[in-house]
GROMACS .gro file of C-alpha atoms in nm:
model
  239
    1UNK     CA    1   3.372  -2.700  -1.671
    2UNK     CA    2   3.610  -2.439  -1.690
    3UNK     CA    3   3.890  -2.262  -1.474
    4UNK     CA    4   3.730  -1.935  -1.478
    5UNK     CA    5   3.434  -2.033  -1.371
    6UNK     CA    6   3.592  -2.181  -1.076
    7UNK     CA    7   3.773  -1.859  -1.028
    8UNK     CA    8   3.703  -1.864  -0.593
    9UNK     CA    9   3.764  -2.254  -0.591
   10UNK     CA   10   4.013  -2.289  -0.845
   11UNK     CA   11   4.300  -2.421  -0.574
   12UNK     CA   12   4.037  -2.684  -0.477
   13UNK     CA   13   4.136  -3.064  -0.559
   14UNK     CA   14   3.861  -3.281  -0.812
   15UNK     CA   15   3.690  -3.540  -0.608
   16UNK     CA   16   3.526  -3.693  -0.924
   17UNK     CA   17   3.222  -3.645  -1.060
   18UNK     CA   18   2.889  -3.774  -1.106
   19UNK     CA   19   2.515  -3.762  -1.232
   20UNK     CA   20   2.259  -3.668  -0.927
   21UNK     CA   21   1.998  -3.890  -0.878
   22UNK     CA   22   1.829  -3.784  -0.606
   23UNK     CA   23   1.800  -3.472  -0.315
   24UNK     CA   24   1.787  -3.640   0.020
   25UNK     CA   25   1.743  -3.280   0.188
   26UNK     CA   26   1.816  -2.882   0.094
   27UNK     CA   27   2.216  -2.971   0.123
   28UNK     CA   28   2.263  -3.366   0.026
   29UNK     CA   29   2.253  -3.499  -0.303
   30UNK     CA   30   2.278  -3.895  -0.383
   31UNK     CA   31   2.467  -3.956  -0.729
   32UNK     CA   32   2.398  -4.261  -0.964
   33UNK     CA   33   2.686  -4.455  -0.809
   34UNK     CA   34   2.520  -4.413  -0.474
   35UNK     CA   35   2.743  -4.181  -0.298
   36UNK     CA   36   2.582  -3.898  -0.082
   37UNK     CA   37   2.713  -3.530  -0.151
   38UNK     CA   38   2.703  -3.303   0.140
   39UNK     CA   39   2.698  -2.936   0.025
   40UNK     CA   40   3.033  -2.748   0.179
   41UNK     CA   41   2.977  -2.434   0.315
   42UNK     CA   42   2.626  -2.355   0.391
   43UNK     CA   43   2.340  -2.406   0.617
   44UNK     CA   44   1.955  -2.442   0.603
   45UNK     CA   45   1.733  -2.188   0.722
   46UNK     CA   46   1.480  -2.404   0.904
   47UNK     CA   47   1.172  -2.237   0.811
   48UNK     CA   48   1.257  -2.222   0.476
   49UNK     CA   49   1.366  -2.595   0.438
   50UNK     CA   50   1.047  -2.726   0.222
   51UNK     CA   51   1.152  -2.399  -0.096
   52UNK     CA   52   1.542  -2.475  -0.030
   53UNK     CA   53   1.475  -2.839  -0.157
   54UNK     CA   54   1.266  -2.757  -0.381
   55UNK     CA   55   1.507  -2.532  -0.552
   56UNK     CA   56   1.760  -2.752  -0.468
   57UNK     CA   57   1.595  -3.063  -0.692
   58UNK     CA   58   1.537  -2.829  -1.002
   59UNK     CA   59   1.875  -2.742  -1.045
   60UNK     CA   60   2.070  -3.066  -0.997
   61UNK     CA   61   1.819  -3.350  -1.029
   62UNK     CA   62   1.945  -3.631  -1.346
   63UNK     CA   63   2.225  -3.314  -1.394
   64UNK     CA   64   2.626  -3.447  -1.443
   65UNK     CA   65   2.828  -3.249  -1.134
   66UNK     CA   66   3.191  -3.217  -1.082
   67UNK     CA   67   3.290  -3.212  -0.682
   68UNK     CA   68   3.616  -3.021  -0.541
   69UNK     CA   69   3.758  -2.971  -0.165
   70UNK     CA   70   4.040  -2.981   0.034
   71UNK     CA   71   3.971  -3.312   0.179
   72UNK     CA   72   3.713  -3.613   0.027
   73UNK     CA   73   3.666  -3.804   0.377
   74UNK     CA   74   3.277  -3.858   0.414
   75UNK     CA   75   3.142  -3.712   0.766
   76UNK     CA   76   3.022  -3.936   1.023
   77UNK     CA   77   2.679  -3.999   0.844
   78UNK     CA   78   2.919  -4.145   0.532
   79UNK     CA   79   2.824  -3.810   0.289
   80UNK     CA   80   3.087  -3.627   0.136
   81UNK     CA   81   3.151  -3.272   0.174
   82UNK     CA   82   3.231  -3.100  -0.129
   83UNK     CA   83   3.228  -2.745  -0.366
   84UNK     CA   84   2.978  -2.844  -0.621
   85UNK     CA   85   2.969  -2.743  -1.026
   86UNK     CA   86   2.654  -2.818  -1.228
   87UNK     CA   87   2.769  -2.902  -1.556
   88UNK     CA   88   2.693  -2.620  -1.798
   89UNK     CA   89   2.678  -2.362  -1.520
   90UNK     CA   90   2.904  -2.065  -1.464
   91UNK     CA   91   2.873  -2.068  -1.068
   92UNK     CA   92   2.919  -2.349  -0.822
   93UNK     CA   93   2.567  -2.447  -0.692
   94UNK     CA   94   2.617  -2.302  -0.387
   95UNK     CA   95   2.670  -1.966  -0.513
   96UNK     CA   96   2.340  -2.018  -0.686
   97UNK     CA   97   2.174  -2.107  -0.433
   98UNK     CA   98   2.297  -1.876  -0.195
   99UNK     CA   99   2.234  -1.577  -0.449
  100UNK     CA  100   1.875  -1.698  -0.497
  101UNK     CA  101   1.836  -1.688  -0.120
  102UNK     CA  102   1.761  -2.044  -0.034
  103UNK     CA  103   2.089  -2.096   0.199
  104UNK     CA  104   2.278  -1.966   0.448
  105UNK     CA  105   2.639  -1.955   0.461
  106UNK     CA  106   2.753  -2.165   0.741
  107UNK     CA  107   3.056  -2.218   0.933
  108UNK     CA  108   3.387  -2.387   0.782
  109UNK     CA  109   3.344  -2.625   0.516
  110UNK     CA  110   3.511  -2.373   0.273
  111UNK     CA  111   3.877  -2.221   0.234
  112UNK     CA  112   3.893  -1.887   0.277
  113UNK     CA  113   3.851  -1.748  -0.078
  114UNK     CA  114   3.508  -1.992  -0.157
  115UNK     CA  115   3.416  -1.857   0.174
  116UNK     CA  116   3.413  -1.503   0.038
  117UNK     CA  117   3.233  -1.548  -0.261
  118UNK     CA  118   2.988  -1.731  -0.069
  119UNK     CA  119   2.910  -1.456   0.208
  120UNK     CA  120   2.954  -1.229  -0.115
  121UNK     CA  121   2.664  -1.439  -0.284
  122UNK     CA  122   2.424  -1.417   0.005
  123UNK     CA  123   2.483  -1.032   0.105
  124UNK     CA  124   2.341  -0.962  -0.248
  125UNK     CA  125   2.023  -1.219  -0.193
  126UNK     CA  126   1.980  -1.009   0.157
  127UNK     CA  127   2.009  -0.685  -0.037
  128UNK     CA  128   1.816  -0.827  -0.286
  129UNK     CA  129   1.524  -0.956  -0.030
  130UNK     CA  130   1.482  -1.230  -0.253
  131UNK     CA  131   1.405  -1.611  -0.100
  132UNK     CA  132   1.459  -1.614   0.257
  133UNK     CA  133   1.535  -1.277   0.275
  134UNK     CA  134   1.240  -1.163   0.139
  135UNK     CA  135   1.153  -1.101   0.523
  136UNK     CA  136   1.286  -0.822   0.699
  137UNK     CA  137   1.286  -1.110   0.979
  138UNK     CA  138   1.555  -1.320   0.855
  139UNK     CA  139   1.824  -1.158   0.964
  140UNK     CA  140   1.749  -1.138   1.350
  141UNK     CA  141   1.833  -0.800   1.586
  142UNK     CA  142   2.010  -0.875   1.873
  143UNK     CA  143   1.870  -0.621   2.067
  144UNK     CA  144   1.509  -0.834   2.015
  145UNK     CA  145   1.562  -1.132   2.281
  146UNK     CA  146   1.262  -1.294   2.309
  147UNK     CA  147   1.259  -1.316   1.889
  148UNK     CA  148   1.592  -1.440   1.918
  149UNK     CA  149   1.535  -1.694   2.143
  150UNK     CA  150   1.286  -1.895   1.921
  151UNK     CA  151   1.609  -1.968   1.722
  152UNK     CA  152   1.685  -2.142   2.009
  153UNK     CA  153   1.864  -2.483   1.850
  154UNK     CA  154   1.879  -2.326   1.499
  155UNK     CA  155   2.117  -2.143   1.297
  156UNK     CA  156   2.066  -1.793   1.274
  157UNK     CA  157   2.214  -1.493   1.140
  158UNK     CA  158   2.234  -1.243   1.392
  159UNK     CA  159   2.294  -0.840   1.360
  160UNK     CA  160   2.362  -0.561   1.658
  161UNK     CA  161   2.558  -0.385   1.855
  162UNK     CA  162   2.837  -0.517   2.107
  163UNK     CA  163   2.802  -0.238   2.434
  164UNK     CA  164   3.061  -0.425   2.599
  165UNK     CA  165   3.366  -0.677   2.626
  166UNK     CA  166   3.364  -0.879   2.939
  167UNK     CA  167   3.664  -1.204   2.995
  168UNK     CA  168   3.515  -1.427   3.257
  169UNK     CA  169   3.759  -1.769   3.342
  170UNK     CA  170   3.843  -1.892   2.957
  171UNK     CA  171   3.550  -1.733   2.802
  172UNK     CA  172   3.544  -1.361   2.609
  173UNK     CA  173   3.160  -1.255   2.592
  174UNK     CA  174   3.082  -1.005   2.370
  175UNK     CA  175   2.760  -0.842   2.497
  176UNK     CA  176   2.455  -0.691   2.308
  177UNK     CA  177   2.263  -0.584   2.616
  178UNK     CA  178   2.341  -0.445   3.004
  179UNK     CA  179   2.126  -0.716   3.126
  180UNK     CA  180   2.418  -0.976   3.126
  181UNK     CA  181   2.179  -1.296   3.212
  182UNK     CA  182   1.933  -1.233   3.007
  183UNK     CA  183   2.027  -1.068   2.658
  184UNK     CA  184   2.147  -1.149   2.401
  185UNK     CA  185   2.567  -1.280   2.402
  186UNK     CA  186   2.852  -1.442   2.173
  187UNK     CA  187   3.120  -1.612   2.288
  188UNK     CA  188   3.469  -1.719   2.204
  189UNK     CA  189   3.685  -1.946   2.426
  190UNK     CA  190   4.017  -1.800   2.456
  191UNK     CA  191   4.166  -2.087   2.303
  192UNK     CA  192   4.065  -1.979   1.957
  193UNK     CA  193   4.246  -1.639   1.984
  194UNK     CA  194   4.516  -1.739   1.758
  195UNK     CA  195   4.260  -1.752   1.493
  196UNK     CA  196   4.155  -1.418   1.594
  197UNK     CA  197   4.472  -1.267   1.569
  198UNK     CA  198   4.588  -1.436   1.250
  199UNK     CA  199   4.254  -1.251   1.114
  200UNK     CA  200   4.394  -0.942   1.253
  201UNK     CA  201   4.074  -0.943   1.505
  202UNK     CA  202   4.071  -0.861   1.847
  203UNK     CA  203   3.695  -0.941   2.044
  204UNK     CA  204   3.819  -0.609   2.230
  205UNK     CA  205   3.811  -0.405   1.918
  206UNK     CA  206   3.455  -0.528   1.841
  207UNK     CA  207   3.341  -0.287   2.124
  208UNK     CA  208   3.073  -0.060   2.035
  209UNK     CA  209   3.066  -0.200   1.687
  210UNK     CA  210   2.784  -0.336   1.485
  211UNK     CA  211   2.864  -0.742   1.410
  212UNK     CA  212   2.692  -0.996   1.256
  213UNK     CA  213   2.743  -1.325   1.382
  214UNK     CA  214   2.631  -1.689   1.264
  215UNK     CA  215   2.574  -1.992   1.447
  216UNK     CA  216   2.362  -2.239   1.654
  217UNK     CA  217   2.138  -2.004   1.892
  218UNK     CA  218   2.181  -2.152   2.278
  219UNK     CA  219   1.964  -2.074   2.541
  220UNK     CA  220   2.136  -2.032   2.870
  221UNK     CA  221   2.060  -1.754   3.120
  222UNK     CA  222   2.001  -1.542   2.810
  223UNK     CA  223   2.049  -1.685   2.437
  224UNK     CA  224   2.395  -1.688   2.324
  225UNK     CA  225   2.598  -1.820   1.991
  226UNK     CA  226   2.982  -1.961   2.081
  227UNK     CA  227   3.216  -1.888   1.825
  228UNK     CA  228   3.436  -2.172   1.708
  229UNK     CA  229   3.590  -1.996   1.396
  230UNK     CA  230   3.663  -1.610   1.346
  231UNK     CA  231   3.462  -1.646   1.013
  232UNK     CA  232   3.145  -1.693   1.251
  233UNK     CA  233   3.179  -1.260   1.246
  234UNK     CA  234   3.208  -1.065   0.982
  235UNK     CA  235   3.140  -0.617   1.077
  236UNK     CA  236   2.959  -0.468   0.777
  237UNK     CA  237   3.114  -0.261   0.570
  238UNK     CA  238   3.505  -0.348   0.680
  239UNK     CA  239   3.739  -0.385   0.444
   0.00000   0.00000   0.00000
């Protein structure tokens, strides 16, 4: 597999390879020698689970695959997180995937480069409105709180408008409605600032700005997604 087509990844350490035997689920793949493959970077969108593995088994099933990350230690389940190249293809499978709109990109997982080519690989499946996508729906308004709280325990992808910046004890909100308790709200503990700031982010600079944000949807008074890493926001159309 070559260098350039590892362009995003190509600081990431080999973790060996292998040939896929089977798809446990739309991100886990089980290799000959028996070890479970976690895909790094991306989420499930749950209503679109059954076509993720589905796609999923087509493009990797009895396929050789080379694995590279930062760090080889298998999660808590025992599967092992990892950037994943298909033999004979010019993209890491989750690139593919996320292009032919069967993933999300989730949170972590990735170093900062993969991460961009992955958020760059599902803005053009959203612009595309091809796989998931292919509903307007997908992509959830903030200002819409009873839609947004059937995500309630699922990760969404969230777009709107902040109207305000509120710091209550440790926690920043950022709020999409005037109705505090009930609409729609992110928030960051201000332990995480640093992250913020190394980003060259403030929460109060996101102020009347349209965000989208990723994440598990919580219901409390009204739904809300905490932020845990700056790369849970991204504001369309920064540079």
């Amino acid at each position: 597999m070559s260098g350039a087509a590892r362009a995003a990844c190509i600081d990431l350490p080999p973790q060996g390879e292998g040939v896929v035997a089977s798809v446990e689920d739309a991100r886990t793949l089980r290799l000959d020698d028996g070890r479970e493959i976690r895909l790094a970077g991306v989420e499930v969108e749950t209503a679109h689970r059954r076509e993720a593995i589905a796609a999923l088994s087509a493009r990797v099933r009895g396929r050789q695959v080379a694995l590279h990350g930062p760090d080889d230690t298998p999660d808590r389940y025992g599967r092992q997180p990892a950037v994943v190249f298909v033999e004979g293809e010019p993209k890491t499978l989750q690139v593919a995937l996320l292009e032919a709109g069967q993933l999300l990109v989730g949170i972590g997982g990735a170093p900062a480069d993969c991460r961009a080519e992955l958020l760059a690989a599902e803005t053009a499946a959203r612009d595309a409105r091809v796989g998931l996508w292919a509903s307007a729906a997908a992509l959830k308004n903030a200002e819409n709180v009873e839609d947004v709280l059937t995500r309630a325990g699922q990760f969404s992808v969230i777009e709107g408008r902040v109207l305000s910046v509120r710091e209550t004890g440790g926690t920043i909100f950022l709020n999409f409605g005037r109705r505090w308790t009930r609409d729609f709200a992110v928030t960051i503990s201000r332990r995480i600032l640093g992250s913020f700031e190394a980003a060259g982010i403030s929460p109060k600079s996101l102020e009347n700005k349209r965000i989208r944000v990723r994440g598990w949807v919580e219901r409390r008074s009204g739904p809300q997604i905490a932020v845990r890493d700056v790369g849970q926001i991204e504001v369309p159309g920064a540079h």
